[in-house]
PDB file of C-alpha atoms in Angstrom:
ATOM      1  CA  MET A   1      12.458  16.262 -33.620  1.00  0.00           C
ATOM      2  CA  ILE A   2       9.608  16.806 -31.053  1.00  0.00           C
ATOM      3  CA  ASP A   3       7.605  14.245 -32.890  1.00  0.00           C
ATOM      4  CA  ILE A   4      10.286  11.611 -32.445  1.00  0.00           C
ATOM      5  CA  ILE A   5      10.527  12.377 -28.709  1.00  0.00           C
ATOM      6  CA  THR A   6       6.692  12.245 -28.322  1.00  0.00           C
ATOM      7  CA  ASN A   7       6.604   8.860 -30.030  1.00  0.00           C
ATOM      8  CA  VAL A   8       9.462   7.383 -28.019  1.00  0.00           C
ATOM      9  CA  ASN A   9       7.807   8.647 -24.852  1.00  0.00           C
ATOM     10  CA  GLY A  10       4.520   7.121 -25.823  1.00  0.00           C
ATOM     11  CA  VAL A  11       6.154   3.727 -26.453  1.00  0.00           C
ATOM     12  CA  ILE A  12       8.026   3.822 -23.111  1.00  0.00           C
ATOM     13  CA  ASN A  13       4.833   4.950 -21.264  1.00  0.00           C
ATOM     14  CA  ASN A  14       2.830   2.131 -22.782  1.00  0.00           C
ATOM     15  CA  ALA A  15       5.563  -0.468 -21.816  1.00  0.00           C
ATOM     16  CA  VAL A  16       5.964   0.944 -18.222  1.00  0.00           C
ATOM     17  CA  TRP A  17       2.381   1.806 -17.314  1.00  0.00           C
ATOM     18  CA  GLY A  18       0.454  -0.452 -19.644  1.00  0.00           C
ATOM     19  CA  TRP A  19      -0.424  -4.142 -19.470  1.00  0.00           C
ATOM     20  CA  PRO A  20       3.111  -5.343 -18.809  1.00  0.00           C
ATOM     21  CA  ALA A  21       3.200  -3.358 -15.561  1.00  0.00           C
ATOM     22  CA  LEU A  22      -0.243  -4.517 -14.508  1.00  0.00           C
ATOM     23  CA  ILE A  23       0.711  -8.210 -15.131  1.00  0.00           C
ATOM     24  CA  LEU A  24       4.019  -7.729 -13.381  1.00  0.00           C
ATOM     25  CA  LEU A  25       2.418  -6.191 -10.247  1.00  0.00           C
ATOM     26  CA  GLY A  26      -0.266  -8.954 -10.210  1.00  0.00           C
ATOM     27  CA  PHE A  27       2.410 -11.683 -10.533  1.00  0.00           C
ATOM     28  CA  VAL A  28       4.542 -10.190  -7.807  1.00  0.00           C
ATOM     29  CA  GLY A  29       1.565  -9.965  -5.504  1.00  0.00           C
ATOM     30  CA  VAL A  30       0.614 -13.585  -6.142  1.00  0.00           C
ATOM     31  CA  LEU A  31       4.263 -14.649  -5.776  1.00  0.00           C
ATOM     32  CA  MET A  32       4.692 -12.916  -2.426  1.00  0.00           C
ATOM     33  CA  THR A  33       1.372 -14.187  -1.175  1.00  0.00           C
ATOM     34  CA  CYS A  34       2.467 -17.757  -1.851  1.00  0.00           C
ATOM     35  CA  MET A  35       5.987 -17.162  -0.490  1.00  0.00           C
ATOM     36  CA  THR A  36       4.540 -15.891   2.856  1.00  0.00           C
ATOM     37  CA  LYS A  37       1.948 -18.752   2.956  1.00  0.00           C
ATOM     38  CA  PHE A  38      -1.086 -16.350   2.544  1.00  0.00           C
ATOM     39  CA  PHE A  39       0.081 -13.941   5.291  1.00  0.00           C
ATOM     40  CA  GLN A  40      -3.004 -11.844   4.687  1.00  0.00           C
ATOM     41  CA  LEU A  41      -5.268 -14.639   6.008  1.00  0.00           C
ATOM     42  CA  SER A  42      -3.042 -16.518   8.382  1.00  0.00           C
ATOM     43  CA  HIS A  43      -2.167 -13.473  10.452  1.00  0.00           C
ATOM     44  CA  PHE A  44      -5.450 -11.605  10.228  1.00  0.00           C
ATOM     45  CA  LYS A  45      -6.351 -12.056  13.938  1.00  0.00           C
ATOM     46  CA  TYR A  46      -2.876 -10.850  15.011  1.00  0.00           C
ATOM     47  CA  TRP A  47      -2.733  -7.644  13.074  1.00  0.00           C
ATOM     48  CA  MET A  48      -6.342  -6.764  13.887  1.00  0.00           C
ATOM     49  CA  LYS A  49      -5.416  -7.158  17.638  1.00  0.00           C
ATOM     50  CA  HIS A  50      -2.284  -5.089  17.279  1.00  0.00           C
ATOM     51  CA  THR A  51      -3.581  -2.296  15.091  1.00  0.00           C
ATOM     52  CA  ILE A  52      -7.251  -1.431  15.408  1.00  0.00           C
ATOM     53  CA  GLY A  53      -7.734  -3.435  18.607  1.00  0.00           C
ATOM     54  CA  ALA A  54      -4.794  -1.724  20.280  1.00  0.00           C
ATOM     55  CA  ILE A  55      -6.229   1.750  19.515  1.00  0.00           C
ATOM     56  CA  PHE A  56      -9.234   1.067  21.704  1.00  0.00           C
ATOM     57  CA  GLY A  57      -7.502  -1.027  24.322  1.00  0.00           C
ATOM     58  CA  GLU A  58      -4.356   0.796  25.184  1.00  0.00           C
ATOM     59  CA  LYS A  59      -4.324   4.513  26.067  1.00  0.00           C
ATOM     60  CA  HIS A  60      -0.585   5.040  25.188  1.00  0.00           C
ATOM     61  CA  ILE A  61      -1.323   4.440  21.573  1.00  0.00           C
ATOM     62  CA  THR A  62      -3.407   7.612  21.273  1.00  0.00           C
ATOM     63  CA  ALA A  63      -1.382   9.624  23.806  1.00  0.00           C
ATOM     64  CA  HIS A  64       1.011  12.322  22.605  1.00  0.00           C
ATOM     65  CA  THR A  65       4.124  12.120  24.706  1.00  0.00           C
ATOM     66  CA  GLU A  66       6.599  14.467  22.986  1.00  0.00           C
ATOM     67  CA  ASP A  67       6.098  17.704  20.994  1.00  0.00           C
ATOM     68  CA  LYS A  68       8.257  16.553  17.996  1.00  0.00           C
ATOM     69  CA  THR A  69       6.512  13.225  17.482  1.00  0.00           C
ATOM     70  CA  ILE A  70       3.122  11.971  16.492  1.00  0.00           C
ATOM     71  CA  SER A  71       1.200   9.194  18.319  1.00  0.00           C
ATOM     72  CA  GLN A  72       0.735   5.824  16.844  1.00  0.00           C
ATOM     73  CA  PHE A  73      -2.915   6.604  16.159  1.00  0.00           C
ATOM     74  CA  GLN A  74      -1.969   9.681  14.215  1.00  0.00           C
ATOM     75  CA  SER A  75       0.523   7.707  12.230  1.00  0.00           C
ATOM     76  CA  LEU A  76      -2.167   5.118  11.460  1.00  0.00           C
ATOM     77  CA  CYS A  77      -4.606   7.768  10.291  1.00  0.00           C
ATOM     78  CA  THR A  78      -1.930   9.386   8.068  1.00  0.00           C
ATOM     79  CA  ALA A  79      -1.153   5.950   6.489  1.00  0.00           C
ATOM     80  CA  LEU A  80      -4.801   5.176   5.939  1.00  0.00           C
ATOM     81  CA  ALA A  81      -5.440   8.614   4.427  1.00  0.00           C
ATOM     82  CA  ALA A  82      -2.567   7.979   1.976  1.00  0.00           C
ATOM     83  CA  THR A  83      -3.851   4.532   1.122  1.00  0.00           C
ATOM     84  CA  VAL A  84      -7.563   5.183   0.987  1.00  0.00           C
ATOM     85  CA  GLY A  85      -7.732   8.531  -0.895  1.00  0.00           C
ATOM     86  CA  THR A  86     -10.239  10.020  -3.191  1.00  0.00           C
ATOM     87  CA  GLY A  87      -8.620   8.193  -6.087  1.00  0.00           C
ATOM     88  CA  ASN A  88      -9.875   4.878  -4.708  1.00  0.00           C
ATOM     89  CA  ILE A  89     -13.392   6.163  -4.288  1.00  0.00           C
ATOM     90  CA  VAL A  90     -13.455   7.580  -7.882  1.00  0.00           C
ATOM     91  CA  GLY A  91     -11.668   4.499  -9.163  1.00  0.00           C
ATOM     92  CA  VAL A  92     -14.422   2.158  -7.899  1.00  0.00           C
ATOM     93  CA  ALA A  93     -17.158   4.317  -9.290  1.00  0.00           C
ATOM     94  CA  GLY A  94     -15.359   4.473 -12.685  1.00  0.00           C
ATOM     95  CA  ALA A  95     -14.780   0.706 -12.701  1.00  0.00           C
ATOM     96  CA  ILE A  96     -18.419  -0.004 -12.109  1.00  0.00           C
ATOM     97  CA  ALA A  97     -19.581   2.524 -14.726  1.00  0.00           C
ATOM     98  CA  VAL A  98     -17.212   1.021 -17.362  1.00  0.00           C
ATOM     99  CA  GLY A  99     -17.084  -2.679 -16.455  1.00  0.00           C
ATOM    100  CA  GLY A 100     -20.370  -3.217 -14.478  1.00  0.00           C
ATOM    101  CA  PRO A 101     -20.673  -4.701 -11.028  1.00  0.00           C
ATOM    102  CA  GLY A 102     -18.333  -7.596 -11.917  1.00  0.00           C
ATOM    103  CA  ALA A 103     -15.448  -5.135 -11.903  1.00  0.00           C
ATOM    104  CA  VAL A 104     -15.655  -4.984  -8.119  1.00  0.00           C
ATOM    105  CA  PHE A 105     -14.786  -8.669  -7.814  1.00  0.00           C
ATOM    106  CA  TRP A 106     -11.621  -8.156  -9.874  1.00  0.00           C
ATOM    107  CA  MET A 107     -10.766  -5.039  -7.821  1.00  0.00           C
ATOM    108  CA  TRP A 108     -11.070  -7.115  -4.680  1.00  0.00           C
ATOM    109  CA  LEU A 109      -8.948  -9.916  -6.055  1.00  0.00           C
ATOM    110  CA  ILE A 110      -6.165  -7.667  -7.164  1.00  0.00           C
ATOM    111  CA  ALA A 111      -6.381  -5.733  -3.862  1.00  0.00           C
ATOM    112  CA  PHE A 112      -5.950  -8.946  -1.927  1.00  0.00           C
ATOM    113  CA  PHE A 113      -2.732  -9.783  -3.692  1.00  0.00           C
ATOM    114  CA  GLY A 114      -1.694  -6.033  -3.693  1.00  0.00           C
ATOM    115  CA  MET A 115      -1.765  -6.124   0.125  1.00  0.00           C
ATOM    116  CA  MET A 116       1.257  -8.341   0.097  1.00  0.00           C
ATOM    117  CA  THR A 117       3.157  -5.983  -2.234  1.00  0.00           C
ATOM    118  CA  ASN A 118       2.373  -3.141   0.141  1.00  0.00           C
ATOM    119  CA  TYR A 119       3.365  -5.165   3.180  1.00  0.00           C
ATOM    120  CA  SER A 120       6.674  -6.010   1.545  1.00  0.00           C
ATOM    121  CA  GLU A 121       7.346  -2.371   0.881  1.00  0.00           C
ATOM    122  CA  ASN A 122       6.778  -1.600   4.425  1.00  0.00           C
ATOM    123  CA  VAL A 123       8.938  -4.382   5.727  1.00  0.00           C
ATOM    124  CA  LEU A 124      11.805  -3.304   3.499  1.00  0.00           C
ATOM    125  CA  GLY A 125      11.377   0.313   4.700  1.00  0.00           C
ATOM    126  CA  ILE A 126      11.619  -0.796   8.324  1.00  0.00           C
ATOM    127  CA  LEU A 127      14.535  -3.139   7.568  1.00  0.00           C
ATOM    128  CA  TYR A 128      16.667  -0.377   5.872  1.00  0.00           C
ATOM    129  CA  ARG A 129      15.972   2.509   8.152  1.00  0.00           C
ATOM    130  CA  ARG A 130      18.895   3.784  10.340  1.00  0.00           C
ATOM    131  CA  LYS A 131      19.320   6.090  13.298  1.00  0.00           C
ATOM    132  CA  ASN A 132      21.266   9.250  12.716  1.00  0.00           C
ATOM    133  CA  THR A 133      23.694  10.881  15.170  1.00  0.00           C
ATOM    134  CA  GLU A 134      20.858  12.523  17.073  1.00  0.00           C
ATOM    135  CA  GLY A 135      19.043   9.202  17.610  1.00  0.00           C
ATOM    136  CA  GLU A 136      16.262   9.888  15.022  1.00  0.00           C
ATOM    137  CA  TRP A 137      15.144   7.394  12.489  1.00  0.00           C
ATOM    138  CA  CYS A 138      16.122   8.166   8.847  1.00  0.00           C
ATOM    139  CA  GLY A 139      15.487   6.548   5.585  1.00  0.00           C
ATOM    140  CA  GLY A 140      13.640   3.346   4.959  1.00  0.00           C
TER     141      GLY A 140
END
């Protein structure tokens, strides 16, 4: 019985986390990039000005106003830490070791289209968040 469960689990894992998932994620990234008219490139100046540029230009971004909240800068650092973790560093080293220096090109290419997938997740999160009875943001 356990062998049957193990085999079924292996088939499902290969279907979900194997080549089909990689192709699907790549296709979705390309599709969203085309649908947004290459948002990653067309709005580069805007988001640099309002993210990293705002940190150095506006003091209220790094200021901590309330005890129960975090500043915008702290939120940015938390998001970057989650996005650029040790897995990314080890992943690049592993890709170069296995596939050679050309693997970096393919990582950049998939990362470019993956940006749009991540952006879409964030937009949906902001779109579907709601305020609770205490006026705090929930969900999303």
